[in-house]
Amino acid sequence: MNTSVAQPVKRFHPGFWTTVFGLVFIPFCIVTVLRFYKGLGAVTHLSDKFPWGLWIGFDLLCGVGLAAGAFTLTAVVHLFNLKKFEPIVRPTILTGFLGYIFVITALMFDLGQPWRIWHAIVYWNPHSVMFEVAWCVMLYTTILAVEFAPVVLERFGFQTPVRIIHALITPLVIVGVLLSTLHQSSLGSLYLIVPSKLHPLWYSQLLPLFFFISAIGAGIGMVILESYLSKRAFGRQLEMDLLEPLARAMVVALGIYGLLRLQAIGRNHAFSAITDFTYEGRMFLVEFVLGVLLPVVMLSFRRLRTNPRWLVTGSFLAVLGFVVNRLNVSITGMEGAAGVRYVPSLAEIIISVGLVGFGMVAFALAVRYLKIFPEHPAVTEGGPEGS
Amino acid sequence: MTVGLLFDATRCIGCGACASACKEQNKLPGPVEEETSAYTWTTVKPVGDIYSRRLCMHCLVPTCASVCPVGALHKTPEGPVVYDAEKCMGCRYCMMACPFDVPKYQWDRAVPIIGKCIMCTSRVKKGEPTACAAACPAEATIFGSRADLIREAKDRIRKNPTGYVDHIYGLTEAGGTSVLMLSNQPFEKLGLKTNLPSEPPAMRTWQVLSNIPDFVAVWGVFLYGVHWITARREVVSTHTPQQKGPNTTDDTHTGSRS
Ligand code: SF4
Ligand code: SF4
Ligand code: SF4
């Protein structure tokens, strides 16, 4: 069944994807030039009333969050010693690494003076969450690079550095998990400072915890999605025996998260926003029903969880809900206090979509030329439609 | 001694002399705009029969300074909250975080910086009043030590209780500010936020940030402990029985739901 689906796809895709890539790439370049030549105001819908938009809400918050699969899985395999998950560690580390590169590149667009990004290293302000975020990005990207390095090194036959990294893997993973914990939660802490601005459906002193747990849920969702997508692209089998228990972990993470969120909303006396069906309430329902309730209920059933199609649907919903949550915190929840509606400009969307596209191309190339998936032979010339 | 400004909306005649003086003093390009911007640090706007003035409040515990990752903003001992454009990398967290929405950005420039009232630091350091206070013909904006200004404001309310809202805006808002305001209209009518906590917002972040070292120590030891225990268990029995378990023992609980 799968092969019959894959056949027409194979014939159609190369031209299609090349066209898409071209369609995104050329505007991407134009926007980039305009952005740096004319300033942020010329290409974005950001303003004094709404200084943070899509590039923070999607690129930064979601980029980091969706890379959470990397630390979750390395912890599972190397710390909890569940070695059977080893085969999917490499693709998750790769996603994590690309995710962080994506975030850094997006920051290069969003910062007013990106060439000063190194200022965060020399001028310290430990009272600033943004300072913590900056250090976590830098350090964890480095850790991910080191964790991923063996894959590249072994391809070129350097054995000694690979052995050194293997010997150091436990401390590396521990530091990686520590940094990730700090980083995921600190993105939530960013919004602790705006109690008078962020809508009570989202504001809570527990924001750091919410961001952390939901990132684990969505990170696992990404692992499952990725396995599915690469299966489609490279004609591989879904590792159901690995993904099914991961789905259970996702259900638990999302379940705890959902309950905590409801408690926080209760404490803020904000349920009226939902029952009154306000703008914020509607956006919350989209986020919560799609991204928490549905996946938790669906994937609680063993019959659905063991069916690849439902498993992938559930994971997709969890990831989607996660993205909506981050956009709600950063955009929907802030619009009321700002007194303006923010809709990203086409240019902002082009940059975000373009960067995601580059990430996917990089992933596909890595899968083709490096040993990312265990049984997949590296380099199949004239291979399938990955890019 | 920390200094500050007292703006009395009931005295303001809406001449806009403060806004023009600010432009001149700080060499800001262009005419005075409707709303504060990176190039207009203070505005005067009619609200009913009185006038509302907007400028940086120069918080006692400035949120903007606490959130800036590179420390480009800081409160001087004299009172002004000042900005170092050389350090700023343009993350705009200060704009996001400021409870009074004060910092503004140069959206139209390729090399942009933040713009906000700096309480004429260079003048204040020399002991002179700010340019806006010096220019005000109606003494609606006056300059002085914060303690004196509070005394003066209380005095005005006491002498004319029907002529004022019984509150000094800035006394406790967001932990207190060096710029204080008086009005005979509710402050939200002047476009000022009245839902601000009296605890500085920076405290909420610090409660979390200050725990990080402890957290790192405990979490780090915990993670290593987990590794140590599980690795040890693997040595004891190379075959881990609980790995089989979860795949099969789930039926009862899903069955009960379906
Ligand atoms: S009003 Fe805003 S910009 Fe001014 S000192 Fe306070 S936090 Fe900073
Ligand atoms: S925009 Fe500049 S001044 Fe404001 S927080 Fe960022 S680095 Fe600091
Ligand atoms: S104190 Fe100085 S910088 Fe601030 S509004 Fe008055 S004139 Fe402008």
JSON list of C-alpha atoms in Angstrom, two decimals, chain A residues 4-172:
[
{"chain": "A", "resi": 4, "resn": "SER", "atom": "CA", "xyz": [1.68, 2.30, -4.41]},
{"chain": "A", "resi": 5, "resn": "VAL", "atom": "CA", "xyz": [1.39, 5.70, -2.80]},
{"chain": "A", "resi": 6, "resn": "ALA", "atom": "CA", "xyz": [5.09, 6.37, -3.15]},
{"chain": "A", "resi": 7, "resn": "GLN", "atom": "CA", "xyz": [5.21, 5.62, -6.88]},
{"chain": "A", "resi": 8, "resn": "PRO", "atom": "CA", "xyz": [3.37, 8.61, -8.38]},
{"chain": "A", "resi": 9, "resn": "VAL", "atom": "CA", "xyz": [4.89, 10.78, -5.67]},
{"chain": "A", "resi": 10, "resn": "LYS", "atom": "CA", "xyz": [8.35, 9.89, -6.90]},
{"chain": "A", "resi": 11, "resn": "ARG", "atom": "CA", "xyz": [7.62, 10.91, -10.46]},
{"chain": "A", "resi": 12, "resn": "PHE", "atom": "CA", "xyz": [5.97, 14.16, -9.51]},
{"chain": "A", "resi": 13, "resn": "HIS", "atom": "CA", "xyz": [8.06, 15.48, -6.65]},
{"chain": "A", "resi": 14, "resn": "PRO", "atom": "CA", "xyz": [11.47, 16.58, -7.99]},
{"chain": "A", "resi": 15, "resn": "GLY", "atom": "CA", "xyz": [10.02, 19.21, -10.30]},
{"chain": "A", "resi": 16, "resn": "PHE", "atom": "CA", "xyz": [7.48, 20.25, -7.73]},
{"chain": "A", "resi": 17, "resn": "TRP", "atom": "CA", "xyz": [9.96, 20.67, -4.91]},
{"chain": "A", "resi": 18, "resn": "THR", "atom": "CA", "xyz": [12.46, 22.46, -7.09]},
{"chain": "A", "resi": 19, "resn": "THR", "atom": "CA", "xyz": [9.75, 24.90, -8.11]},
{"chain": "A", "resi": 20, "resn": "VAL", "atom": "CA", "xyz": [8.69, 25.43, -4.52]},
{"chain": "A", "resi": 21, "resn": "PHE", "atom": "CA", "xyz": [12.26, 25.94, -3.49]},
{"chain": "A", "resi": 22, "resn": "GLY", "atom": "CA", "xyz": [12.78, 28.51, -6.23]},
{"chain": "A", "resi": 23, "resn": "LEU", "atom": "CA", "xyz": [9.55, 30.24, -5.37]},
{"chain": "A", "resi": 24, "resn": "VAL", "atom": "CA", "xyz": [10.64, 30.57, -1.76]},
{"chain": "A", "resi": 25, "resn": "PHE", "atom": "CA", "xyz": [14.33, 31.15, -2.34]},
{"chain": "A", "resi": 26, "resn": "ILE", "atom": "CA", "xyz": [14.13, 34.18, -4.63]},
{"chain": "A", "resi": 27, "resn": "PRO", "atom": "CA", "xyz": [11.71, 36.16, -2.42]},
{"chain": "A", "resi": 28, "resn": "PHE", "atom": "CA", "xyz": [13.80, 35.07, 0.55]},
{"chain": "A", "resi": 29, "resn": "CYS", "atom": "CA", "xyz": [16.86, 36.74, -0.95]},
{"chain": "A", "resi": 30, "resn": "ILE", "atom": "CA", "xyz": [14.94, 39.87, -1.84]},
{"chain": "A", "resi": 31, "resn": "VAL", "atom": "CA", "xyz": [13.52, 40.19, 1.66]},
{"chain": "A", "resi": 32, "resn": "THR", "atom": "CA", "xyz": [16.95, 39.59, 3.18]},
{"chain": "A", "resi": 33, "resn": "VAL", "atom": "CA", "xyz": [18.46, 42.42, 1.16]},
{"chain": "A", "resi": 34, "resn": "LEU", "atom": "CA", "xyz": [15.59, 44.76, 2.00]},
{"chain": "A", "resi": 35, "resn": "ARG", "atom": "CA", "xyz": [15.74, 43.83, 5.67]},
{"chain": "A", "resi": 36, "resn": "PHE", "atom": "CA", "xyz": [19.37, 44.77, 6.03]},
{"chain": "A", "resi": 37, "resn": "TYR", "atom": "CA", "xyz": [19.29, 47.70, 3.66]},
{"chain": "A", "resi": 38, "resn": "LYS", "atom": "CA", "xyz": [16.10, 49.42, 4.79]},
{"chain": "A", "resi": 39, "resn": "GLY", "atom": "CA", "xyz": [15.64, 48.20, 8.34]},
{"chain": "A", "resi": 40, "resn": "LEU", "atom": "CA", "xyz": [13.03, 46.16, 10.14]},
{"chain": "A", "resi": 41, "resn": "GLY", "atom": "CA", "xyz": [10.17, 48.58, 9.56]},
{"chain": "A", "resi": 42, "resn": "ALA", "atom": "CA", "xyz": [10.39, 48.19, 5.78]},
{"chain": "A", "resi": 43, "resn": "VAL", "atom": "CA", "xyz": [9.74, 44.44, 5.75]},
{"chain": "A", "resi": 44, "resn": "THR", "atom": "CA", "xyz": [7.92, 43.57, 8.98]},
{"chain": "A", "resi": 45, "resn": "HIS", "atom": "CA", "xyz": [4.64, 44.52, 10.60]},
{"chain": "A", "resi": 46, "resn": "LEU", "atom": "CA", "xyz": [6.47, 45.11, 13.86]},
{"chain": "A", "resi": 47, "resn": "SER", "atom": "CA", "xyz": [5.94, 48.46, 15.52]},
{"chain": "A", "resi": 48, "resn": "ASP", "atom": "CA", "xyz": [6.53, 50.33, 18.73]},
{"chain": "A", "resi": 49, "resn": "LYS", "atom": "CA", "xyz": [3.25, 48.86, 19.95]},
{"chain": "A", "resi": 50, "resn": "PHE", "atom": "CA", "xyz": [4.16, 45.34, 18.90]},
{"chain": "A", "resi": 51, "resn": "PRO", "atom": "CA", "xyz": [7.93, 44.87, 19.02]},
{"chain": "A", "resi": 52, "resn": "TRP", "atom": "CA", "xyz": [8.01, 41.04, 18.92]},
{"chain": "A", "resi": 53, "resn": "GLY", "atom": "CA", "xyz": [6.29, 39.17, 16.14]},
{"chain": "A", "resi": 54, "resn": "LEU", "atom": "CA", "xyz": [6.48, 36.01, 14.12]},
{"chain": "A", "resi": 55, "resn": "TRP", "atom": "CA", "xyz": [10.26, 35.70, 14.23]},
{"chain": "A", "resi": 56, "resn": "ILE", "atom": "CA", "xyz": [10.21, 35.48, 17.99]},
{"chain": "A", "resi": 57, "resn": "GLY", "atom": "CA", "xyz": [6.90, 33.66, 18.34]},
{"chain": "A", "resi": 58, "resn": "PHE", "atom": "CA", "xyz": [7.50, 31.04, 15.70]},
{"chain": "A", "resi": 59, "resn": "ASP", "atom": "CA", "xyz": [11.18, 30.94, 14.83]},
{"chain": "A", "resi": 60, "resn": "LEU", "atom": "CA", "xyz": [12.63, 31.32, 18.31]},
{"chain": "A", "resi": 61, "resn": "LEU", "atom": "CA", "xyz": [9.97, 29.83, 20.59]},
{"chain": "A", "resi": 62, "resn": "CYS", "atom": "CA", "xyz": [8.91, 26.99, 18.31]},
{"chain": "A", "resi": 63, "resn": "GLY", "atom": "CA", "xyz": [12.36, 26.33, 16.85]},
{"chain": "A", "resi": 64, "resn": "VAL", "atom": "CA", "xyz": [13.83, 25.71, 20.26]},
{"chain": "A", "resi": 65, "resn": "GLY", "atom": "CA", "xyz": [10.80, 23.81, 21.51]},
{"chain": "A", "resi": 66, "resn": "LEU", "atom": "CA", "xyz": [10.59, 21.42, 18.60]},
{"chain": "A", "resi": 67, "resn": "ALA", "atom": "CA", "xyz": [14.27, 20.63, 19.00]},
{"chain": "A", "resi": 68, "resn": "ALA", "atom": "CA", "xyz": [13.44, 19.26, 22.45]},
{"chain": "A", "resi": 69, "resn": "GLY", "atom": "CA", "xyz": [13.23, 15.74, 21.08]},
{"chain": "A", "resi": 70, "resn": "ALA", "atom": "CA", "xyz": [17.02, 15.74, 21.05]},
{"chain": "A", "resi": 71, "resn": "PHE", "atom": "CA", "xyz": [17.58, 16.14, 24.75]},
{"chain": "A", "resi": 72, "resn": "THR", "atom": "CA", "xyz": [14.62, 13.94, 25.65]},
{"chain": "A", "resi": 73, "resn": "LEU", "atom": "CA", "xyz": [15.90, 11.04, 23.60]},
{"chain": "A", "resi": 74, "resn": "THR", "atom": "CA", "xyz": [19.56, 11.38, 24.52]},
{"chain": "A", "resi": 75, "resn": "ALA", "atom": "CA", "xyz": [18.48, 11.35, 28.16]},
{"chain": "A", "resi": 76, "resn": "VAL", "atom": "CA", "xyz": [16.30, 8.30, 27.59]},
{"chain": "A", "resi": 77, "resn": "VAL", "atom": "CA", "xyz": [19.07, 6.39, 25.88]},
{"chain": "A", "resi": 78, "resn": "HIS", "atom": "CA", "xyz": [22.19, 7.50, 27.74]},
{"chain": "A", "resi": 79, "resn": "LEU", "atom": "CA", "xyz": [20.86, 8.31, 31.21]},
{"chain": "A", "resi": 80, "resn": "PHE", "atom": "CA", "xyz": [17.81, 6.08, 31.58]},
{"chain": "A", "resi": 81, "resn": "ASN", "atom": "CA", "xyz": [19.73, 3.48, 29.64]},
{"chain": "A", "resi": 82, "resn": "LEU", "atom": "CA", "xyz": [16.85, 2.41, 27.43]},
{"chain": "A", "resi": 83, "resn": "LYS", "atom": "CA", "xyz": [19.19, 1.35, 24.65]},
{"chain": "A", "resi": 84, "resn": "LYS", "atom": "CA", "xyz": [16.47, 0.14, 22.34]},
{"chain": "A", "resi": 85, "resn": "PHE", "atom": "CA", "xyz": [15.79, 3.76, 21.40]},
{"chain": "A", "resi": 86, "resn": "GLU", "atom": "CA", "xyz": [19.37, 4.14, 20.17]},
{"chain": "A", "resi": 87, "resn": "PRO", "atom": "CA", "xyz": [18.39, 3.83, 16.48]},
{"chain": "A", "resi": 88, "resn": "ILE", "atom": "CA", "xyz": [16.39, 7.05, 16.50]},
{"chain": "A", "resi": 89, "resn": "VAL", "atom": "CA", "xyz": [18.83, 9.14, 18.54]},
{"chain": "A", "resi": 90, "resn": "ARG", "atom": "CA", "xyz": [20.79, 10.33, 15.53]},
{"chain": "A", "resi": 91, "resn": "PRO", "atom": "CA", "xyz": [17.88, 11.79, 13.58]},
{"chain": "A", "resi": 92, "resn": "THR", "atom": "CA", "xyz": [16.67, 13.58, 16.71]},
{"chain": "A", "resi": 93, "resn": "ILE", "atom": "CA", "xyz": [20.08, 15.06, 17.44]},
{"chain": "A", "resi": 94, "resn": "LEU", "atom": "CA", "xyz": [20.25, 16.17, 13.84]},
{"chain": "A", "resi": 95, "resn": "THR", "atom": "CA", "xyz": [16.83, 17.81, 14.15]},
{"chain": "A", "resi": 96, "resn": "GLY", "atom": "CA", "xyz": [17.88, 19.45, 17.38]},
{"chain": "A", "resi": 97, "resn": "PHE", "atom": "CA", "xyz": [21.04, 20.80, 15.84]},
{"chain": "A", "resi": 98, "resn": "LEU", "atom": "CA", "xyz": [19.29, 22.08, 12.72]},
{"chain": "A", "resi": 99, "resn": "GLY", "atom": "CA", "xyz": [16.57, 23.53, 14.94]},
{"chain": "A", "resi": 100, "resn": "TYR", "atom": "CA", "xyz": [19.11, 25.56, 16.85]},
{"chain": "A", "resi": 101, "resn": "ILE", "atom": "CA", "xyz": [20.84, 26.71, 13.68]},
{"chain": "A", "resi": 102, "resn": "PHE", "atom": "CA", "xyz": [17.40, 27.76, 12.45]},
{"chain": "A", "resi": 103, "resn": "VAL", "atom": "CA", "xyz": [16.85, 29.74, 15.65]},
{"chain": "A", "resi": 104, "resn": "ILE", "atom": "CA", "xyz": [20.21, 31.49, 15.43]},
{"chain": "A", "resi": 105, "resn": "THR", "atom": "CA", "xyz": [19.69, 32.38, 11.78]},
{"chain": "A", "resi": 106, "resn": "ALA", "atom": "CA", "xyz": [16.23, 33.74, 12.54]},
{"chain": "A", "resi": 107, "resn": "LEU", "atom": "CA", "xyz": [17.71, 35.85, 15.33]},
{"chain": "A", "resi": 108, "resn": "MET", "atom": "CA", "xyz": [20.08, 37.31, 12.77]},
{"chain": "A", "resi": 109, "resn": "PHE", "atom": "CA", "xyz": [17.03, 38.69, 11.03]},
{"chain": "A", "resi": 110, "resn": "ASP", "atom": "CA", "xyz": [15.16, 39.73, 14.13]},
{"chain": "A", "resi": 111, "resn": "LEU", "atom": "CA", "xyz": [17.87, 41.46, 16.13]},
{"chain": "A", "resi": 112, "resn": "GLY", "atom": "CA", "xyz": [18.14, 45.11, 15.24]},
{"chain": "A", "resi": 113, "resn": "GLN", "atom": "CA", "xyz": [21.91, 44.89, 15.11]},
{"chain": "A", "resi": 114, "resn": "PRO", "atom": "CA", "xyz": [22.72, 41.19, 14.67]},
{"chain": "A", "resi": 115, "resn": "TRP", "atom": "CA", "xyz": [26.41, 41.87, 14.16]},
{"chain": "A", "resi": 116, "resn": "ARG", "atom": "CA", "xyz": [26.48, 42.66, 17.86]},
{"chain": "A", "resi": 117, "resn": "ILE", "atom": "CA", "xyz": [25.19, 39.27, 18.93]},
{"chain": "A", "resi": 118, "resn": "TRP", "atom": "CA", "xyz": [28.53, 38.61, 20.60]},
{"chain": "A", "resi": 119, "resn": "HIS", "atom": "CA", "xyz": [27.75, 41.41, 23.06]},
{"chain": "A", "resi": 120, "resn": "ALA", "atom": "CA", "xyz": [25.84, 38.83, 25.07]},
{"chain": "A", "resi": 121, "resn": "ILE", "atom": "CA", "xyz": [29.16, 37.10, 25.73]},
{"chain": "A", "resi": 122, "resn": "VAL", "atom": "CA", "xyz": [31.05, 40.17, 26.92]},
{"chain": "A", "resi": 123, "resn": "TYR", "atom": "CA", "xyz": [28.42, 42.35, 28.57]},
{"chain": "A", "resi": 124, "resn": "TRP", "atom": "CA", "xyz": [26.70, 40.41, 31.30]},
{"chain": "A", "resi": 125, "resn": "ASN", "atom": "CA", "xyz": [23.38, 40.95, 32.93]},
{"chain": "A", "resi": 126, "resn": "PRO", "atom": "CA", "xyz": [22.50, 37.87, 34.98]},
{"chain": "A", "resi": 127, "resn": "HIS", "atom": "CA", "xyz": [19.18, 39.46, 35.93]},
{"chain": "A", "resi": 128, "resn": "SER", "atom": "CA", "xyz": [18.00, 39.14, 32.35]},
{"chain": "A", "resi": 129, "resn": "VAL", "atom": "CA", "xyz": [16.22, 36.04, 31.11]},
{"chain": "A", "resi": 130, "resn": "MET", "atom": "CA", "xyz": [17.32, 36.99, 27.62]},
{"chain": "A", "resi": 131, "resn": "PHE", "atom": "CA", "xyz": [20.89, 36.73, 28.82]},
{"chain": "A", "resi": 132, "resn": "GLU", "atom": "CA", "xyz": [20.20, 33.20, 30.02]},
{"chain": "A", "resi": 133, "resn": "VAL", "atom": "CA", "xyz": [18.52, 32.38, 26.72]},
{"chain": "A", "resi": 134, "resn": "ALA", "atom": "CA", "xyz": [21.52, 33.65, 24.77]},
{"chain": "A", "resi": 135, "resn": "TRP", "atom": "CA", "xyz": [23.97, 31.53, 26.75]},
{"chain": "A", "resi": 136, "resn": "CYS", "atom": "CA", "xyz": [21.79, 28.45, 26.53]},
{"chain": "A", "resi": 137, "resn": "VAL", "atom": "CA", "xyz": [21.54, 28.83, 22.75]},
{"chain": "A", "resi": 138, "resn": "MET", "atom": "CA", "xyz": [25.29, 29.17, 22.41]},
{"chain": "A", "resi": 139, "resn": "LEU", "atom": "CA", "xyz": [26.26, 26.35, 24.74]},
{"chain": "A", "resi": 140, "resn": "TYR", "atom": "CA", "xyz": [23.61, 23.88, 23.74]},
{"chain": "A", "resi": 141, "resn": "THR", "atom": "CA", "xyz": [24.26, 24.39, 20.03]},
{"chain": "A", "resi": 142, "resn": "THR", "atom": "CA", "xyz": [27.87, 23.52, 20.79]},
{"chain": "A", "resi": 143, "resn": "ILE", "atom": "CA", "xyz": [26.85, 20.41, 22.72]},
{"chain": "A", "resi": 144, "resn": "LEU", "atom": "CA", "xyz": [24.57, 19.30, 19.89]},
{"chain": "A", "resi": 145, "resn": "ALA", "atom": "CA", "xyz": [27.36, 19.85, 17.41]},
{"chain": "A", "resi": 146, "resn": "VAL", "atom": "CA", "xyz": [29.69, 17.68, 19.48]},
{"chain": "A", "resi": 147, "resn": "GLU", "atom": "CA", "xyz": [27.04, 15.01, 19.94]},
{"chain": "A", "resi": 148, "resn": "PHE", "atom": "CA", "xyz": [26.43, 14.97, 16.22]},
{"chain": "A", "resi": 149, "resn": "ALA", "atom": "CA", "xyz": [30.10, 15.21, 15.22]},
{"chain": "A", "resi": 150, "resn": "PRO", "atom": "CA", "xyz": [30.74, 11.43, 15.29]},
{"chain": "A", "resi": 151, "resn": "VAL", "atom": "CA", "xyz": [28.25, 10.97, 12.47]},
{"chain": "A", "resi": 152, "resn": "VAL", "atom": "CA", "xyz": [30.24, 13.32, 10.26]},
{"chain": "A", "resi": 153, "resn": "LEU", "atom": "CA", "xyz": [33.63, 12.20, 11.51]},
{"chain": "A", "resi": 154, "resn": "GLU", "atom": "CA", "xyz": [32.98, 8.49, 10.93]},
{"chain": "A", "resi": 155, "resn": "ARG", "atom": "CA", "xyz": [31.93, 9.27, 7.38]},
{"chain": "A", "resi": 156, "resn": "PHE", "atom": "CA", "xyz": [35.43, 10.61, 6.77]},
{"chain": "A", "resi": 157, "resn": "GLY", "atom": "CA", "xyz": [37.09, 7.87, 8.77]},
{"chain": "A", "resi": 158, "resn": "PHE", "atom": "CA", "xyz": [38.39, 9.87, 11.75]},
{"chain": "A", "resi": 159, "resn": "GLN", "atom": "CA", "xyz": [38.21, 7.28, 14.50]},
{"chain": "A", "resi": 160, "resn": "THR", "atom": "CA", "xyz": [40.14, 8.88, 17.38]},
{"chain": "A", "resi": 161, "resn": "PRO", "atom": "CA", "xyz": [37.90, 11.93, 17.93]},
{"chain": "A", "resi": 162, "resn": "VAL", "atom": "CA", "xyz": [34.86, 9.68, 17.66]},
{"chain": "A", "resi": 163, "resn": "ARG", "atom": "CA", "xyz": [36.24, 7.49, 20.44]},
{"chain": "A", "resi": 164, "resn": "ILE", "atom": "CA", "xyz": [36.97, 10.52, 22.62]},
{"chain": "A", "resi": 165, "resn": "ILE", "atom": "CA", "xyz": [33.41, 11.79, 22.19]},
{"chain": "A", "resi": 166, "resn": "HIS", "atom": "CA", "xyz": [32.05, 8.35, 22.97]},
{"chain": "A", "resi": 167, "resn": "ALA", "atom": "CA", "xyz": [34.07, 8.21, 26.16]},
{"chain": "A", "resi": 168, "resn": "LEU", "atom": "CA", "xyz": [32.70, 11.58, 27.20]},
{"chain": "A", "resi": 169, "resn": "ILE", "atom": "CA", "xyz": [29.13, 10.94, 26.18]},
{"chain": "A", "resi": 170, "resn": "THR", "atom": "CA", "xyz": [27.65, 10.74, 29.70]},
{"chain": "A", "resi": 171, "resn": "PRO", "atom": "CA", "xyz": [28.86, 14.13, 30.93]},
{"chain": "A", "resi": 172, "resn": "LEU", "atom": "CA", "xyz": [28.03, 15.61, 27.53]}
]
